[in-house]
Amino acid sequence: MFLSMKEMWDRPLGGTSLEKEIPHWSGNIIYGVVAAICKVCWRYKVTGRENLRAFQKRHGVLVIANHTSFFDVVFMFLSARPQQWVRFLGRDNLFGNAGGLLGQILSRVGAFPIARDTADRTAIKRAVRHLKNDEVVGIMPEGTRRGKSDRIPELHGGAALIARMAKVPILPMTVRDAENIKHKGQRVRFPQVTIEYGNPVLLDDFDFLPKSERLEACTWYAMRESFAMFYRITPDEVDMVELFPNSKDYKQTFLEHPIPRHTPEEAIAHFQKHQEEE
């Protein structure tokens, strides 16, 4: 019944591995309670969920999203249940909060830690292993909540690196209006929250770029997809320079070399073909 956090970080959850999984009962109880509260208070709805469901038990997928609120990960988790689990990469200092109680809760729903601002090889290896087990891994590439600190959000190639190592697609998503639930010094509000999933992004589509830029450009592109859903505009209308002033702007590059849009079925077929060729 009792498992250490590290045991849960390394165990599978919801994939195709025959190894012993994290027990589902505790995660299901947490889901039931949290889902009931969020459904009543914020009437959350999910669009495009079929793009996530298509990968269930068939192939791993790395879900990424922009980050505006602590509630983002809650609604990402809820949007995948009850059929799938999202294995979140969360800041390592979260797991020690409340005497480790928060860490136990997070671990029981599949989350595992990553050290901020470092090349955390252990976390990367865990993420890759879970993805190769046909699980869903979720990450917020910005690394911090936008507008909640003096940190300037930056984009790195970490998400694309994990996708490349695991040979999985990236699935952009967003959570709208969760940022309006709680503002500092104000009471809790109750806006309707919407979670939206987009189309999968394949790293191979960026092979026309120099090797040194492919990972960053892929993450840039996938994040632009997330922000387009968040703002309800076209990707070309997203001002990535304003959002990420310290990162290279690839807008003109992708205007001259459009990235093809894929369905989940096409993405799965793409990786199955590569596996057969190997």
mmCIF file of C-alpha atoms in Angstrom:
data_model
loop_
_atom_site.group_PDB
_atom_site.id
_atom_site.type_symbol
_atom_site.label_atom_id
_atom_site.label_comp_id
_atom_site.label_asym_id
_atom_site.label_seq_id
_atom_site.Cartn_x
_atom_site.Cartn_y
_atom_site.Cartn_z
ATOM 1 C CA MET A 1 0.000 0.000 0.000
ATOM 2 C CA PHE A 2 2.775 2.461 0.878
ATOM 3 C CA LEU A 3 5.332 3.269 -1.757
ATOM 4 C CA SER A 4 8.164 5.741 -1.638
ATOM 5 C CA MET A 5 7.967 8.620 -4.078
ATOM 6 C CA LYS A 6 11.003 7.359 -5.973
ATOM 7 C CA GLU A 7 9.377 3.958 -6.450
ATOM 8 C CA MET A 8 6.355 5.642 -8.021
ATOM 9 C CA TRP A 9 8.475 7.908 -10.231
ATOM 10 C CA ASP A 10 10.077 4.836 -11.776
ATOM 11 C CA ARG A 11 6.984 2.645 -12.082
ATOM 12 C CA PRO A 12 4.827 2.666 -15.234
ATOM 13 C CA LEU A 13 1.290 4.048 -15.251
ATOM 14 C CA GLY A 14 -1.237 3.422 -17.980
ATOM 15 C CA GLY A 15 1.097 2.263 -20.738
ATOM 16 C CA THR A 16 1.731 -1.146 -22.243
ATOM 17 C CA SER A 17 4.498 -2.340 -19.927
ATOM 18 C CA LEU A 18 3.943 -5.600 -18.063
ATOM 19 C CA GLU A 19 5.840 -4.276 -15.040
ATOM 20 C CA LYS A 20 3.987 -3.523 -11.826
ATOM 21 C CA GLU A 21 2.278 -0.122 -12.072
ATOM 22 C CA ILE A 22 1.614 2.629 -9.569
ATOM 23 C CA PRO A 23 -1.599 1.487 -7.788
ATOM 24 C CA HIS A 24 -4.595 3.061 -9.527
ATOM 25 C CA TRP A 25 -6.947 3.250 -6.553
ATOM 26 C CA SER A 26 -5.370 6.322 -4.952
ATOM 27 C CA GLY A 27 -5.094 8.192 -8.248
ATOM 28 C CA ASN A 28 -8.712 7.371 -9.043
ATOM 29 C CA ILE A 29 -9.880 8.696 -5.679
ATOM 30 C CA ILE A 30 -7.899 11.905 -6.189
ATOM 31 C CA TYR A 31 -9.350 12.221 -9.691
ATOM 32 C CA GLY A 32 -12.923 11.693 -8.474
ATOM 33 C CA VAL A 33 -12.673 14.335 -5.759
ATOM 34 C CA VAL A 34 -10.810 16.937 -7.826
ATOM 35 C CA ALA A 35 -12.962 16.394 -10.931
ATOM 36 C CA ALA A 36 -16.175 16.854 -8.944
ATOM 37 C CA ILE A 37 -14.947 20.111 -7.400
ATOM 38 C CA CYS A 38 -13.655 21.505 -10.702
ATOM 39 C CA LYS A 39 -16.770 20.476 -12.621
ATOM 40 C CA VAL A 40 -19.039 22.254 -10.161
ATOM 41 C CA CYS A 41 -16.870 25.352 -9.672
ATOM 42 C CA TRP A 42 -15.396 25.895 -13.138
ATOM 43 C CA ARG A 43 -17.582 23.757 -15.456
ATOM 44 C CA TYR A 44 -14.491 22.696 -17.362
ATOM 45 C CA LYS A 45 -14.813 21.259 -20.855
ATOM 46 C CA VAL A 46 -12.335 19.624 -23.221
ATOM 47 C CA THR A 47 -12.089 20.111 -26.982
ATOM 48 C CA GLY A 48 -9.872 18.159 -29.338
ATOM 49 C CA ARG A 49 -9.504 15.354 -26.788
ATOM 50 C CA GLU A 50 -9.736 12.805 -29.587
ATOM 51 C CA ASN A 51 -6.218 13.899 -30.590
ATOM 52 C CA LEU A 52 -4.982 12.613 -27.235
ATOM 53 C CA ARG A 53 -7.197 9.522 -27.116
ATOM 54 C CA ALA A 54 -5.848 8.337 -30.478
ATOM 55 C CA PHE A 55 -2.497 7.498 -28.836
ATOM 56 C CA GLN A 56 -3.952 5.392 -26.019
ATOM 57 C CA LYS A 57 -2.145 2.040 -25.743
ATOM 58 C CA ARG A 58 -0.734 2.623 -29.244
ATOM 59 C CA HIS A 59 2.130 5.092 -28.904
ATOM 60 C CA GLY A 60 3.673 7.492 -26.431
ATOM 61 C CA VAL A 61 3.045 11.210 -26.804
ATOM 62 C CA LEU A 62 4.615 14.280 -25.194
ATOM 63 C CA VAL A 63 1.991 16.890 -24.288
ATOM 64 C CA ILE A 64 3.184 20.494 -23.921
ATOM 65 C CA ALA A 65 1.339 23.654 -22.913
ATOM 66 C CA ASN A 66 1.816 27.296 -22.053
ATOM 67 C CA HIS A 67 1.797 28.033 -18.330
ATOM 68 C CA THR A 68 -0.309 30.764 -16.705
ATOM 69 C CA SER A 69 -1.577 29.207 -13.478
ATOM 70 C CA PHE A 70 -0.997 26.461 -10.923
ATOM 71 C CA PHE A 71 -4.362 25.137 -12.114
ATOM 72 C CA ASP A 72 -2.977 24.344 -15.589
ATOM 73 C CA VAL A 73 -1.587 20.978 -14.513
ATOM 74 C CA VAL A 74 -4.793 20.148 -12.627
ATOM 75 C CA PHE A 75 -6.924 20.619 -15.719
ATOM 76 C CA MET A 76 -4.396 18.850 -17.949
ATOM 77 C CA PHE A 77 -4.632 15.873 -15.596
ATOM 78 C CA LEU A 78 -8.434 15.978 -15.545
ATOM 79 C CA SER A 79 -8.689 16.283 -19.320
ATOM 80 C CA ALA A 80 -6.927 12.937 -19.825
ATOM 81 C CA ARG A 81 -8.873 10.958 -17.241
ATOM 82 C CA PRO A 82 -10.393 8.481 -16.791
ATOM 83 C CA GLN A 83 -8.952 6.615 -19.788
ATOM 84 C CA GLN A 84 -5.394 8.000 -19.673
ATOM 85 C CA TRP A 85 -2.844 9.324 -17.185
ATOM 86 C CA VAL A 86 -0.511 12.261 -17.788
ATOM 87 C CA ARG A 87 2.947 11.872 -16.230
ATOM 88 C CA PHE A 88 3.840 15.461 -15.302
ATOM 89 C CA LEU A 89 7.356 16.775 -14.946
ATOM 90 C CA GLY A 90 7.013 19.087 -11.941
ATOM 91 C CA ARG A 91 9.498 21.348 -10.172
ATOM 92 C CA ASP A 92 11.484 19.262 -7.694
ATOM 93 C CA ASN A 93 10.797 21.627 -4.765
ATOM 94 C CA LEU A 94 7.041 20.929 -5.032
ATOM 95 C CA PHE A 95 7.509 17.350 -3.875
ATOM 96 C CA GLY A 96 8.734 18.361 -0.427
ATOM 97 C CA ASN A 97 5.836 20.703 0.365
ATOM 98 C CA ALA A 98 3.563 19.974 3.338
ATOM 99 C CA GLY A 99 6.108 17.580 4.778
ATOM 100 C CA GLY A 100 6.137 15.513 1.610
ATOM 101 C CA LEU A 101 2.343 15.079 1.518
ATOM 102 C CA LEU A 102 2.042 17.022 -1.738
ATOM 103 C CA GLY A 103 4.833 14.889 -3.175
ATOM 104 C CA GLN A 104 2.926 11.712 -2.298
ATOM 105 C CA ILE A 105 -0.235 13.049 -3.956
ATOM 106 C CA LEU A 106 1.617 14.160 -7.080
ATOM 107 C CA SER A 107 3.520 10.900 -7.316
ATOM 108 C CA ARG A 108 0.370 8.799 -6.986
ATOM 109 C CA VAL A 109 -1.138 10.484 -10.036
ATOM 110 C CA GLY A 110 2.050 9.884 -12.022
ATOM 111 C CA ALA A 111 4.081 13.085 -11.615
ATOM 112 C CA PHE A 112 7.843 13.060 -11.143
ATOM 113 C CA PRO A 113 10.360 15.844 -10.423
ATOM 114 C CA ILE A 114 12.710 17.802 -12.618
ATOM 115 C CA ALA A 115 15.316 20.263 -11.367
ATOM 116 C CA ARG A 116 14.701 23.740 -12.759
ATOM 117 C CA ASP A 117 17.371 25.437 -14.918
ATOM 118 C CA THR A 118 19.521 22.310 -15.137
ATOM 119 C CA ALA A 119 20.015 19.460 -17.578
ATOM 120 C CA ASP A 120 18.310 16.961 -15.271
ATOM 121 C CA ARG A 121 19.386 13.710 -16.896
ATOM 122 C CA THR A 122 17.503 11.559 -14.408
ATOM 123 C CA ALA A 123 14.202 13.297 -15.157
ATOM 124 C CA ILE A 124 14.845 13.157 -18.895
ATOM 125 C CA LYS A 125 15.597 9.425 -18.737
ATOM 126 C CA ARG A 126 12.401 8.813 -16.745
ATOM 127 C CA ALA A 127 10.346 10.782 -19.254
ATOM 128 C CA VAL A 128 11.852 8.880 -22.178
ATOM 129 C CA ARG A 129 11.287 5.519 -20.491
ATOM 130 C CA HIS A 130 7.622 6.301 -19.797
ATOM 131 C CA LEU A 131 7.075 7.533 -23.355
ATOM 132 C CA LYS A 132 8.644 4.371 -24.767
ATOM 133 C CA ASN A 133 6.116 2.497 -22.633
ATOM 134 C CA ASP A 134 3.346 4.222 -24.675
ATOM 135 C CA GLU A 135 2.462 6.571 -21.826
ATOM 136 C CA VAL A 136 1.594 10.288 -21.889
ATOM 137 C CA VAL A 137 4.129 12.729 -20.446
ATOM 138 C CA GLY A 138 3.237 16.392 -19.843
ATOM 139 C CA ILE A 139 5.626 19.336 -19.615
ATOM 140 C CA MET A 140 5.413 23.142 -19.465
ATOM 141 C CA PRO A 141 8.428 24.316 -21.534
ATOM 142 C CA GLU A 142 8.256 27.872 -20.155
ATOM 143 C CA GLY A 143 9.374 26.537 -16.786
ATOM 144 C CA THR A 144 7.468 29.150 -14.805
ATOM 145 C CA ARG A 145 3.999 30.697 -14.707
ATOM 146 C CA ARG A 146 3.813 33.585 -17.142
ATOM 147 C CA GLY A 147 3.301 36.928 -15.425
ATOM 148 C CA LYS A 148 3.665 35.501 -11.907
ATOM 149 C CA SER A 149 7.340 36.328 -11.358
ATOM 150 C CA ASP A 150 10.101 38.579 -12.633
ATOM 151 C CA ARG A 151 11.585 35.714 -14.659
ATOM 152 C CA ILE A 152 11.526 36.225 -18.410
ATOM 153 C CA PRO A 153 10.136 33.053 -20.016
ATOM 154 C CA GLU A 154 12.611 31.381 -22.337
ATOM 155 C CA LEU A 155 12.338 28.554 -24.807
ATOM 156 C CA HIS A 156 14.852 25.751 -24.924
ATOM 157 C CA GLY A 157 14.960 22.519 -26.870
ATOM 158 C CA GLY A 158 14.319 20.289 -23.845
ATOM 159 C CA ALA A 159 10.829 19.187 -24.848
ATOM 160 C CA ALA A 160 11.923 18.366 -28.382
ATOM 161 C CA LEU A 161 14.998 16.547 -27.030
ATOM 162 C CA ILE A 162 12.783 14.249 -24.969
ATOM 163 C CA ALA A 163 10.523 13.660 -27.978
ATOM 164 C CA ARG A 164 13.521 12.840 -30.168
ATOM 165 C CA MET A 165 15.053 10.428 -27.646
ATOM 166 C CA ALA A 166 11.729 8.650 -27.103
ATOM 167 C CA LYS A 167 10.721 8.806 -30.801
ATOM 168 C CA VAL A 168 7.301 10.276 -30.088
ATOM 169 C CA PRO A 169 5.308 13.250 -31.388
ATOM 170 C CA ILE A 170 4.670 16.461 -29.454
ATOM 171 C CA LEU A 171 1.013 17.300 -28.823
ATOM 172 C CA PRO A 172 0.347 21.012 -28.115
ATOM 173 C CA MET A 173 -2.501 21.894 -25.770
ATOM 174 C CA THR A 174 -3.679 24.847 -23.713
ATOM 175 C CA VAL A 175 -5.848 25.668 -20.699
ATOM 176 C CA ARG A 176 -7.934 28.824 -21.111
ATOM 177 C CA ASP A 177 -9.201 31.014 -18.266
ATOM 178 C CA ALA A 178 -7.522 29.080 -15.450
ATOM 179 C CA GLU A 179 -5.362 32.193 -15.021
ATOM 180 C CA ASN A 180 -8.512 34.079 -13.987
ATOM 181 C CA ILE A 181 -9.373 31.784 -11.078
ATOM 182 C CA LYS A 182 -7.081 33.462 -8.568
ATOM 183 C CA HIS A 183 -5.171 36.728 -8.746
ATOM 184 C CA LYS A 184 -2.860 37.746 -5.929
ATOM 185 C CA GLY A 185 -4.749 39.618 -3.218
ATOM 186 C CA GLN A 186 -8.143 38.863 -4.754
ATOM 187 C CA ARG A 187 -10.865 36.352 -4.036
ATOM 188 C CA VAL A 188 -11.283 33.121 -5.965
ATOM 189 C CA ARG A 189 -13.310 33.487 -9.169
ATOM 190 C CA PHE A 190 -15.301 30.917 -11.086
ATOM 191 C CA PRO A 191 -14.830 31.315 -14.859
ATOM 192 C CA GLN A 192 -15.595 28.426 -17.183
ATOM 193 C CA VAL A 193 -12.317 26.710 -18.031
ATOM 194 C CA THR A 194 -11.599 25.175 -21.436
ATOM 195 C CA ILE A 195 -8.856 22.665 -22.211
ATOM 196 C CA GLU A 196 -7.980 22.312 -25.893
ATOM 197 C CA TYR A 197 -5.723 19.850 -27.717
ATOM 198 C CA GLY A 198 -4.176 20.590 -31.103
ATOM 199 C CA ASN A 199 -2.494 18.471 -33.779
ATOM 200 C CA PRO A 200 0.669 16.435 -33.209
ATOM 201 C CA VAL A 201 4.029 17.883 -34.257
ATOM 202 C CA LEU A 202 6.784 15.669 -35.687
ATOM 203 C CA LEU A 203 10.430 16.521 -35.118
ATOM 204 C CA ASP A 204 11.387 15.050 -38.493
ATOM 205 C CA ASP A 205 9.556 17.927 -40.207
ATOM 206 C CA PHE A 206 12.313 20.246 -39.009
ATOM 207 C CA ASP A 207 15.164 18.370 -40.695
ATOM 208 C CA PHE A 208 15.582 21.172 -43.251
ATOM 209 C CA LEU A 209 17.097 23.304 -40.469
ATOM 210 C CA PRO A 210 20.692 23.050 -39.220
ATOM 211 C CA LYS A 211 21.038 20.357 -36.556
ATOM 212 C CA SER A 212 21.919 22.979 -33.955
ATOM 213 C CA GLU A 213 18.515 24.653 -34.376
ATOM 214 C CA ARG A 214 16.094 21.772 -34.874
ATOM 215 C CA LEU A 215 15.201 21.131 -31.247
ATOM 216 C CA GLU A 216 14.690 24.791 -30.344
ATOM 217 C CA ALA A 217 12.739 25.463 -33.558
ATOM 218 C CA CYS A 218 10.457 22.482 -32.965
ATOM 219 C CA THR A 219 9.693 23.596 -29.399
ATOM 220 C CA TRP A 220 9.140 27.172 -30.679
ATOM 221 C CA TYR A 221 6.683 25.932 -33.289
ATOM 222 C CA ALA A 222 4.784 23.665 -30.887
ATOM 223 C CA MET A 223 4.527 26.430 -28.288
ATOM 224 C CA ARG A 224 3.212 28.821 -30.920
ATOM 225 C CA GLU A 225 0.456 26.269 -31.571
ATOM 226 C CA SER A 226 -0.387 26.308 -27.846
ATOM 227 C CA PHE A 227 -0.536 30.093 -27.704
ATOM 228 C CA ALA A 228 -2.681 30.216 -30.850
ATOM 229 C CA MET A 229 -5.261 28.023 -29.105
ATOM 230 C CA PHE A 230 -4.929 30.041 -25.914
ATOM 231 C CA TYR A 231 -5.582 33.379 -27.633
ATOM 232 C CA ARG A 232 -7.989 31.865 -30.194
ATOM 233 C CA ILE A 233 -6.026 33.230 -33.138
ATOM 234 C CA THR A 234 -4.058 31.715 -36.007
ATOM 235 C CA PRO A 235 -0.460 30.636 -35.321
ATOM 236 C CA ASP A 236 0.848 33.352 -37.667
ATOM 237 C CA GLU A 237 -0.861 35.973 -35.500
ATOM 238 C CA VAL A 238 0.979 34.909 -32.321
ATOM 239 C CA ASP A 239 3.686 37.437 -31.418
ATOM 240 C CA MET A 240 6.422 35.087 -30.282
ATOM 241 C CA VAL A 241 8.951 37.917 -30.050
ATOM 242 C CA GLU A 242 6.850 39.589 -27.378
ATOM 243 C CA LEU A 243 6.260 36.286 -25.580
ATOM 244 C CA PHE A 244 9.894 35.145 -25.746
ATOM 245 C CA PRO A 245 12.106 38.217 -26.286
ATOM 246 C CA ASN A 246 15.327 36.287 -25.610
ATOM 247 C CA SER A 247 14.614 33.460 -28.051
ATOM 248 C CA LYS A 248 15.196 33.313 -31.790
ATOM 249 C CA ASP A 249 12.150 34.157 -33.899
ATOM 250 C CA TYR A 250 11.354 31.497 -36.514
ATOM 251 C CA LYS A 251 8.248 33.117 -38.011
ATOM 252 C CA GLN A 252 9.842 34.007 -41.345
ATOM 253 C CA THR A 253 11.513 30.606 -41.522
ATOM 254 C CA PHE A 254 8.186 28.801 -41.288
ATOM 255 C CA LEU A 255 6.478 31.206 -43.689
ATOM 256 C CA GLU A 256 9.077 30.247 -46.281
ATOM 257 C CA HIS A 257 9.015 26.579 -45.292
ATOM 258 C CA PRO A 258 5.544 25.675 -43.943
ATOM 259 C CA ILE A 259 5.421 22.762 -41.501
ATOM 260 C CA PRO A 260 2.823 20.149 -42.527
ATOM 261 C CA ARG A 261 -0.086 19.497 -40.185
ATOM 262 C CA HIS A 262 -0.649 15.897 -39.133
ATOM 263 C CA THR A 263 -3.493 13.879 -37.687
ATOM 264 C CA PRO A 264 -2.734 11.520 -34.796
ATOM 265 C CA GLU A 265 -3.185 8.572 -37.159
ATOM 266 C CA GLU A 266 -0.572 9.990 -39.520
ATOM 267 C CA ALA A 267 1.821 10.571 -36.623
ATOM 268 C CA ILE A 268 1.423 7.002 -35.350
ATOM 269 C CA ALA A 269 1.885 5.604 -38.871
ATOM 270 C CA HIS A 270 5.024 7.728 -39.277
ATOM 271 C CA PHE A 271 6.692 6.199 -36.222
ATOM 272 C CA GLN A 272 5.491 2.672 -37.009
ATOM 273 C CA LYS A 273 7.092 2.970 -40.431
ATOM 274 C CA HIS A 274 10.376 4.084 -38.872
ATOM 275 C CA GLN A 275 10.276 1.147 -36.449
ATOM 276 C CA GLU A 276 9.753 -1.316 -39.306
ATOM 277 C CA GLU A 277 12.667 0.203 -41.240
ATOM 278 C CA GLU A 278 14.943 -0.190 -38.217
#
